mmCIF file with all atom_site columns, C-alpha atoms in Angstrom:
data_model
loop_
_atom_site.group_PDB
_atom_site.id
_atom_site.type_symbol
_atom_site.label_atom_id
_atom_site.label_alt_id
_atom_site.label_comp_id
_atom_site.label_asym_id
_atom_site.label_entity_id
_atom_site.label_seq_id
_atom_site.pdbx_PDB_ins_code
_atom_site.Cartn_x
_atom_site.Cartn_y
_atom_site.Cartn_z
_atom_site.occupancy
_atom_site.B_iso_or_equiv
_atom_site.pdbx_formal_charge
_atom_site.auth_seq_id
_atom_site.auth_comp_id
_atom_site.auth_asym_id
_atom_site.auth_atom_id
_atom_site.pdbx_PDB_model_num
ATOM 1   C CA . UNK Z 1 1   ? -10.055 -3.563  11.913  1.00 52.00 ? 1104 UNK Z CA 1
ATOM 2   C CA . UNK Z 1 2   ? -8.656  -7.232  12.003  1.00 58.00 ? 1105 UNK Z CA 1
ATOM 3   C CA . UNK Z 1 3   ? -5.543  -7.725  9.853   1.00 63.00 ? 1106 UNK Z CA 1
ATOM 4   C CA . UNK Z 1 4   ? -3.797  -10.973 8.769   1.00 70.00 ? 1107 UNK Z CA 1
ATOM 5   C CA . UNK Z 1 5   ? -6.814  -13.220 9.361   1.00 72.00 ? 1108 UNK Z CA 1
ATOM 6   C CA . UNK Z 1 6   ? -6.586  -15.037 5.994   1.00 76.00 ? 1109 UNK Z CA 1
ATOM 7   C CA . UNK Z 1 7   ? -2.909  -15.649 6.669   1.00 81.00 ? 1110 UNK Z CA 1
ATOM 8   C CA . UNK Z 1 8   ? -3.215  -16.951 10.247  1.00 86.00 ? 1111 UNK Z CA 1
ATOM 9   C CA . UNK Z 1 9   ? -6.241  -19.330 8.900   1.00 87.00 ? 1112 UNK Z CA 1
ATOM 10  C CA . UNK Z 1 10  ? -3.997  -20.451 6.161   1.00 87.00 ? 1113 UNK Z CA 1
ATOM 11  C CA . UNK Z 1 11  ? -0.975  -21.209 8.376   1.00 92.00 ? 1114 UNK Z CA 1
ATOM 12  C CA . UNK Z 1 12  ? -3.250  -23.365 10.812  1.00 94.00 ? 1115 UNK Z CA 1
ATOM 13  C CA . UNK Z 1 13  ? -4.716  -25.207 7.633   1.00 94.00 ? 1116 UNK Z CA 1
ATOM 14  C CA . UNK Z 1 14  ? -1.078  -25.747 6.398   1.00 94.00 ? 1117 UNK Z CA 1
ATOM 15  C CA . UNK Z 1 15  ? -0.144  -27.123 9.858   1.00 96.00 ? 1118 UNK Z CA 1
ATOM 16  C CA . UNK Z 1 16  ? -3.087  -29.398 9.705   1.00 95.00 ? 1119 UNK Z CA 1
ATOM 17  C CA . UNK Z 1 17  ? -1.997  -30.564 6.364   1.00 95.00 ? 1120 UNK Z CA 1
ATOM 18  C CA . UNK Z 1 18  ? 1.535   -31.204 7.717   1.00 96.00 ? 1121 UNK Z CA 1
ATOM 19  C CA . UNK Z 1 19  ? 0.135   -33.397 10.417  1.00 96.00 ? 1122 UNK Z CA 1
ATOM 20  C CA . UNK Z 1 20  ? -1.996  -35.274 8.091   1.00 96.00 ? 1123 UNK Z CA 1
ATOM 21  C CA . UNK Z 1 21  ? 0.929   -36.078 5.899   1.00 96.00 ? 1124 UNK Z CA 1
ATOM 22  C CA . UNK Z 1 22  ? 2.889   -36.841 8.980   1.00 96.00 ? 1125 UNK Z CA 1
ATOM 23  C CA . UNK Z 1 23  ? 0.548   -39.289 9.922   1.00 96.00 ? 1126 UNK Z CA 1
ATOM 24  C CA . UNK Z 1 24  ? 0.456   -41.103 6.617   1.00 96.00 ? 1127 UNK Z CA 1
ATOM 25  C CA . UNK Z 1 25  ? -3.058  -39.672 5.467   1.00 96.00 ? 1128 UNK Z CA 1
ATOM 26  C CA . UNK Z 1 26  ? -2.077  -38.628 2.019   1.00 96.00 ? 1129 UNK Z CA 1
ATOM 27  C CA . UNK Z 1 27  ? -5.487  -38.847 0.652   1.00 96.00 ? 1130 UNK Z CA 1
ATOM 28  C CA . UNK Z 1 28  ? -6.917  -36.426 3.063   1.00 95.00 ? 1131 UNK Z CA 1
ATOM 29  C CA . UNK Z 1 29  ? -3.944  -34.194 2.594   1.00 96.00 ? 1132 UNK Z CA 1
ATOM 30  C CA . UNK Z 1 30  ? -4.419  -34.013 -1.089  1.00 96.00 ? 1133 UNK Z CA 1
ATOM 31  C CA . UNK Z 1 31  ? -8.379  -33.511 -0.662  1.00 96.00 ? 1134 UNK Z CA 1
ATOM 32  C CA . UNK Z 1 32  ? -7.584  -30.727 2.051   1.00 95.00 ? 1135 UNK Z CA 1
ATOM 33  C CA . UNK Z 1 33  ? -4.894  -29.069 -0.229  1.00 95.00 ? 1136 UNK Z CA 1
ATOM 34  C CA . UNK Z 1 34  ? -7.692  -28.819 -3.011  1.00 96.00 ? 1137 UNK Z CA 1
ATOM 35  C CA . UNK Z 1 35  ? -10.322 -27.534 -0.771  1.00 95.00 ? 1138 UNK Z CA 1
ATOM 36  C CA . UNK Z 1 36  ? -7.951  -24.924 0.746   1.00 92.00 ? 1139 UNK Z CA 1
ATOM 37  C CA . UNK Z 1 37  ? -6.948  -23.647 -2.732  1.00 92.00 ? 1140 UNK Z CA 1
ATOM 38  C CA . UNK Z 1 38  ? -10.444 -23.346 -4.078  1.00 93.00 ? 1141 UNK Z CA 1
ATOM 39  C CA . UNK Z 1 39  ? -11.563 -21.475 -0.694  1.00 90.00 ? 1142 UNK Z CA 1
ATOM 40  C CA . UNK Z 1 40  ? -8.582  -19.018 -0.868  1.00 86.00 ? 1143 UNK Z CA 1
ATOM 41  C CA . UNK Z 1 41  ? -9.312  -18.476 -4.748  1.00 88.00 ? 1144 UNK Z CA 1
ATOM 42  C CA . UNK Z 1 42  ? -12.974 -17.497 -4.005  1.00 89.00 ? 1145 UNK Z CA 1
ATOM 43  C CA . UNK Z 1 43  ? -12.192 -15.339 -0.950  1.00 84.00 ? 1146 UNK Z CA 1
ATOM 44  C CA . UNK Z 1 44  ? -9.686  -13.558 -3.037  1.00 80.00 ? 1147 UNK Z CA 1
ATOM 45  C CA . UNK Z 1 45  ? -12.310 -12.856 -5.874  1.00 84.00 ? 1148 UNK Z CA 1
ATOM 46  C CA . UNK Z 1 46  ? -15.250 -12.099 -3.267  1.00 85.00 ? 1149 UNK Z CA 1
ATOM 47  C CA . UNK Z 1 47  ? -13.451 -10.069 -0.681  1.00 79.00 ? 1150 UNK Z CA 1
ATOM 48  C CA . UNK Z 1 48  ? -11.638 -6.772  -1.817  1.00 73.00 ? 1151 UNK Z CA 1
ATOM 49  C CA . UNK Z 1 49  ? -8.551  -6.474  -0.028  1.00 73.00 ? 1152 UNK Z CA 1
ATOM 50  C CA . UNK Z 1 50  ? -7.095  -2.943  -0.250  1.00 75.00 ? 1153 UNK Z CA 1
ATOM 51  C CA . UNK Z 1 51  ? -3.462  -2.476  -1.024  1.00 77.00 ? 1154 UNK Z CA 1
ATOM 52  C CA . UNK Z 1 52  ? -2.179  0.093   1.698   1.00 84.00 ? 1155 UNK Z CA 1
ATOM 53  C CA . UNK Z 1 53  ? 0.858   2.119   0.976   1.00 89.00 ? 1156 UNK Z CA 1
ATOM 54  C CA . UNK Z 1 54  ? 2.857   4.654   2.882   1.00 92.00 ? 1157 UNK Z CA 1
ATOM 55  C CA . UNK Z 1 55  ? 4.532   7.158   1.063   1.00 94.00 ? 1158 UNK Z CA 1
ATOM 56  C CA . UNK Z 1 56  ? 6.675   10.457  2.142   1.00 95.00 ? 1159 UNK Z CA 1
ATOM 57  C CA . UNK Z 1 57  ? 6.640   13.208  0.025   1.00 95.00 ? 1160 UNK Z CA 1
ATOM 58  C CA . UNK Z 1 58  ? 8.901   16.588  0.851   1.00 94.00 ? 1161 UNK Z CA 1
ATOM 59  C CA . UNK Z 1 59  ? 8.136   19.376  -1.334  1.00 94.00 ? 1162 UNK Z CA 1
ATOM 60  C CA . UNK Z 1 60  ? 8.280   23.341  -1.574  1.00 93.00 ? 1163 UNK Z CA 1
ATOM 61  C CA . UNK Z 1 61  ? 5.488   25.681  -2.605  1.00 90.00 ? 1164 UNK Z CA 1
ATOM 62  C CA . UNK Z 1 62  ? 2.788   24.131  -0.294  1.00 89.00 ? 1165 UNK Z CA 1
ATOM 63  C CA . UNK Z 1 63  ? -0.378  24.976  -2.232  1.00 90.00 ? 1166 UNK Z CA 1
ATOM 64  C CA . UNK Z 1 64  ? 0.606   24.243  -5.820  1.00 90.00 ? 1167 UNK Z CA 1
ATOM 65  C CA . UNK Z 1 65  ? 2.322   20.932  -4.793  1.00 91.00 ? 1168 UNK Z CA 1
ATOM 66  C CA . UNK Z 1 66  ? -0.239  19.774  -2.447  1.00 89.00 ? 1169 UNK Z CA 1
ATOM 67  C CA . UNK Z 1 67  ? -2.862  20.661  -4.915  1.00 91.00 ? 1170 UNK Z CA 1
ATOM 68  C CA . UNK Z 1 68  ? -0.803  18.624  -7.614  1.00 92.00 ? 1171 UNK Z CA 1
ATOM 69  C CA . UNK Z 1 69  ? -0.494  15.730  -5.148  1.00 93.00 ? 1172 UNK Z CA 1
ATOM 70  C CA . UNK Z 1 70  ? -4.425  15.559  -4.684  1.00 92.00 ? 1173 UNK Z CA 1
ATOM 71  C CA . UNK Z 1 71  ? -4.842  15.882  -8.300  1.00 94.00 ? 1174 UNK Z CA 1
ATOM 72  C CA . UNK Z 1 72  ? -2.622  12.917  -9.034  1.00 93.00 ? 1175 UNK Z CA 1
ATOM 73  C CA . UNK Z 1 73  ? -4.411  10.812  -6.289  1.00 93.00 ? 1176 UNK Z CA 1
ATOM 74  C CA . UNK Z 1 74  ? -7.611  11.410  -7.780  1.00 94.00 ? 1177 UNK Z CA 1
ATOM 75  C CA . UNK Z 1 75  ? -6.813  10.999  -11.326 1.00 94.00 ? 1178 UNK Z CA 1
ATOM 76  C CA . UNK Z 1 76  ? -5.211  7.354   -10.392 1.00 92.00 ? 1179 UNK Z CA 1
ATOM 77  C CA . UNK Z 1 77  ? -8.028  6.285   -8.165  1.00 92.00 ? 1180 UNK Z CA 1
ATOM 78  C CA . UNK Z 1 78  ? -5.707  6.526   -4.944  1.00 92.00 ? 1181 UNK Z CA 1
ATOM 79  C CA . UNK Z 1 79  ? -7.575  6.820   -1.926  1.00 91.00 ? 1182 UNK Z CA 1
ATOM 80  C CA . UNK Z 1 80  ? -6.191  8.982   1.066   1.00 91.00 ? 1183 UNK Z CA 1
ATOM 81  C CA . UNK Z 1 81  ? -6.543  7.011   4.047   1.00 90.00 ? 1184 UNK Z CA 1
ATOM 82  C CA . UNK Z 1 82  ? -4.383  9.405   6.621   1.00 91.00 ? 1185 UNK Z CA 1
ATOM 83  C CA . UNK Z 1 83  ? -2.013  12.005  6.129   1.00 92.00 ? 1186 UNK Z CA 1
ATOM 84  C CA . UNK Z 1 84  ? 0.767   13.406  8.573   1.00 93.00 ? 1187 UNK Z CA 1
ATOM 85  C CA . UNK Z 1 85  ? 1.880   16.751  7.664   1.00 93.00 ? 1188 UNK Z CA 1
ATOM 86  C CA . UNK Z 1 86  ? 4.978   18.869  9.133   1.00 93.00 ? 1189 UNK Z CA 1
ATOM 87  C CA . UNK Z 1 87  ? 6.817   21.815  7.846   1.00 92.00 ? 1190 UNK Z CA 1
ATOM 88  C CA . UNK Z 1 88  ? 10.425  23.112  8.424   1.00 91.00 ? 1191 UNK Z CA 1
ATOM 89  C CA . UNK Z 1 89  ? 10.601  26.908  7.904   1.00 90.00 ? 1192 UNK Z CA 1
ATOM 90  C CA . UNK Z 1 90  ? 13.661  28.695  6.791   1.00 86.00 ? 1193 UNK Z CA 1
ATOM 91  C CA . UNK Z 1 91  ? 14.549  32.159  5.356   1.00 86.00 ? 1194 UNK Z CA 1
ATOM 92  C CA . UNK Z 1 92  ? 15.233  30.832  1.900   1.00 85.00 ? 1195 UNK Z CA 1
ATOM 93  C CA . UNK Z 1 93  ? 12.742  28.206  1.261   1.00 88.00 ? 1196 UNK Z CA 1
ATOM 94  C CA . UNK Z 1 94  ? 10.020  26.534  3.452   1.00 91.00 ? 1197 UNK Z CA 1
ATOM 95  C CA . UNK Z 1 95  ? 10.176  22.708  3.135   1.00 93.00 ? 1198 UNK Z CA 1
ATOM 96  C CA . UNK Z 1 96  ? 6.803   20.574  3.679   1.00 94.00 ? 1199 UNK Z CA 1
ATOM 97  C CA . UNK Z 1 97  ? 6.550   16.985  4.412   1.00 94.00 ? 1200 UNK Z CA 1
ATOM 98  C CA . UNK Z 1 98  ? 3.534   14.729  3.824   1.00 93.00 ? 1201 UNK Z CA 1
ATOM 99  C CA . UNK Z 1 99  ? 3.450   11.177  4.651   1.00 94.00 ? 1202 UNK Z CA 1
ATOM 100 C CA . UNK Z 1 100 ? 0.529   9.536   3.128   1.00 93.00 ? 1203 UNK Z CA 1
ATOM 101 C CA . UNK Z 1 101 ? -1.067  6.425   3.916   1.00 92.00 ? 1204 UNK Z CA 1
ATOM 102 C CA . UNK Z 1 102 ? -2.842  5.354   0.593   1.00 92.00 ? 1205 UNK Z CA 1
ATOM 103 C CA . UNK Z 1 103 ? -4.882  2.786   -0.970  1.00 90.00 ? 1206 UNK Z CA 1
ATOM 104 C CA . UNK Z 1 104 ? -3.191  1.808   -4.240  1.00 87.00 ? 1207 UNK Z CA 1
ATOM 105 C CA . UNK Z 1 105 ? -4.967  0.218   -7.240  1.00 86.00 ? 1208 UNK Z CA 1
ATOM 106 C CA . UNK Z 1 106 ? -3.338  -3.134  -7.941  1.00 81.00 ? 1209 UNK Z CA 1
ATOM 107 C CA . UNK Z 1 107 ? -2.407  -2.080  -11.506 1.00 84.00 ? 1210 UNK Z CA 1
ATOM 108 C CA . UNK Z 1 108 ? -0.265  0.947   -10.254 1.00 85.00 ? 1211 UNK Z CA 1
ATOM 109 C CA . UNK Z 1 109 ? 3.355   0.228   -9.733  1.00 86.00 ? 1212 UNK Z CA 1
ATOM 110 C CA . UNK Z 1 110 ? 4.846   2.194   -6.530  1.00 88.00 ? 1213 UNK Z CA 1
ATOM 111 C CA . UNK Z 1 111 ? 7.851   2.956   -8.849  1.00 90.00 ? 1214 UNK Z CA 1
ATOM 112 C CA . UNK Z 1 112 ? 5.950   4.628   -11.184 1.00 90.00 ? 1215 UNK Z CA 1
ATOM 113 C CA . UNK Z 1 113 ? 4.147   6.598   -8.614  1.00 91.00 ? 1216 UNK Z CA 1
ATOM 114 C CA . UNK Z 1 114 ? 7.343   7.673   -7.314  1.00 92.00 ? 1217 UNK Z CA 1
ATOM 115 C CA . UNK Z 1 115 ? 9.057   8.410   -10.713 1.00 93.00 ? 1218 UNK Z CA 1
ATOM 116 C CA . UNK Z 1 116 ? 6.087   10.550  -11.387 1.00 92.00 ? 1219 UNK Z CA 1
ATOM 117 C CA . UNK Z 1 117 ? 6.432   12.846  -8.208  1.00 92.00 ? 1220 UNK Z CA 1
ATOM 118 C CA . UNK Z 1 118 ? 10.156  12.865  -8.449  1.00 92.00 ? 1221 UNK Z CA 1
ATOM 119 C CA . UNK Z 1 119 ? 9.828   14.532  -11.756 1.00 92.00 ? 1222 UNK Z CA 1
ATOM 120 C CA . UNK Z 1 120 ? 8.250   17.799  -10.272 1.00 91.00 ? 1223 UNK Z CA 1
ATOM 121 C CA . UNK Z 1 121 ? 10.841  20.490  -9.695  1.00 91.00 ? 1224 UNK Z CA 1
ATOM 122 C CA . UNK Z 1 122 ? 9.113   21.278  -6.489  1.00 92.00 ? 1225 UNK Z CA 1
ATOM 123 C CA . UNK Z 1 123 ? 9.410   17.834  -5.007  1.00 93.00 ? 1226 UNK Z CA 1
ATOM 124 C CA . UNK Z 1 124 ? 12.646  17.180  -3.297  1.00 92.00 ? 1227 UNK Z CA 1
ATOM 125 C CA . UNK Z 1 125 ? 12.099  13.700  -1.923  1.00 93.00 ? 1228 UNK Z CA 1
ATOM 126 C CA . UNK Z 1 126 ? 9.823   10.866  -2.476  1.00 93.00 ? 1229 UNK Z CA 1
ATOM 127 C CA . UNK Z 1 127 ? 10.264  7.910   -0.324  1.00 93.00 ? 1230 UNK Z CA 1
ATOM 128 C CA . UNK Z 1 128 ? 8.190   4.488   -0.016  1.00 91.00 ? 1231 UNK Z CA 1
ATOM 129 C CA . UNK Z 1 129 ? 7.982   3.610   3.716   1.00 88.00 ? 1232 UNK Z CA 1
ATOM 130 C CA . UNK Z 1 130 ? 7.244   -0.069  2.711   1.00 74.00 ? 1233 UNK Z CA 1
ATOM 131 C CA . UNK Z 1 131 ? 4.077   -2.032  3.957   1.00 61.00 ? 1234 UNK Z CA 1
#
């Protein structure tokens, strides 16, 4: 999988515009800017770029809470790309940790997602790991 190709191409295009402006070719720079903006707008509409996020959820009651997590993801059209799972066992209460790499719909805020999970009594920690 190739990531950042549009960004790299955009950097090259902006560098070329900078050279054109530096050389005094303002008309070429203007036309180039318009073309670049049109192409990037078309790419954004045609090519679906998934919004990938990584979230860590620590919780108790493995079966019930993992079912709740999966149901939440399904109800909000969140696709799970991968899961890293670990468990810490103790005499009092077992603690489970899932680090989910998920594809999140653009309209869903990460703050909302975190608040929704944090309200559950079995969830001890919810953390957005960036990217």
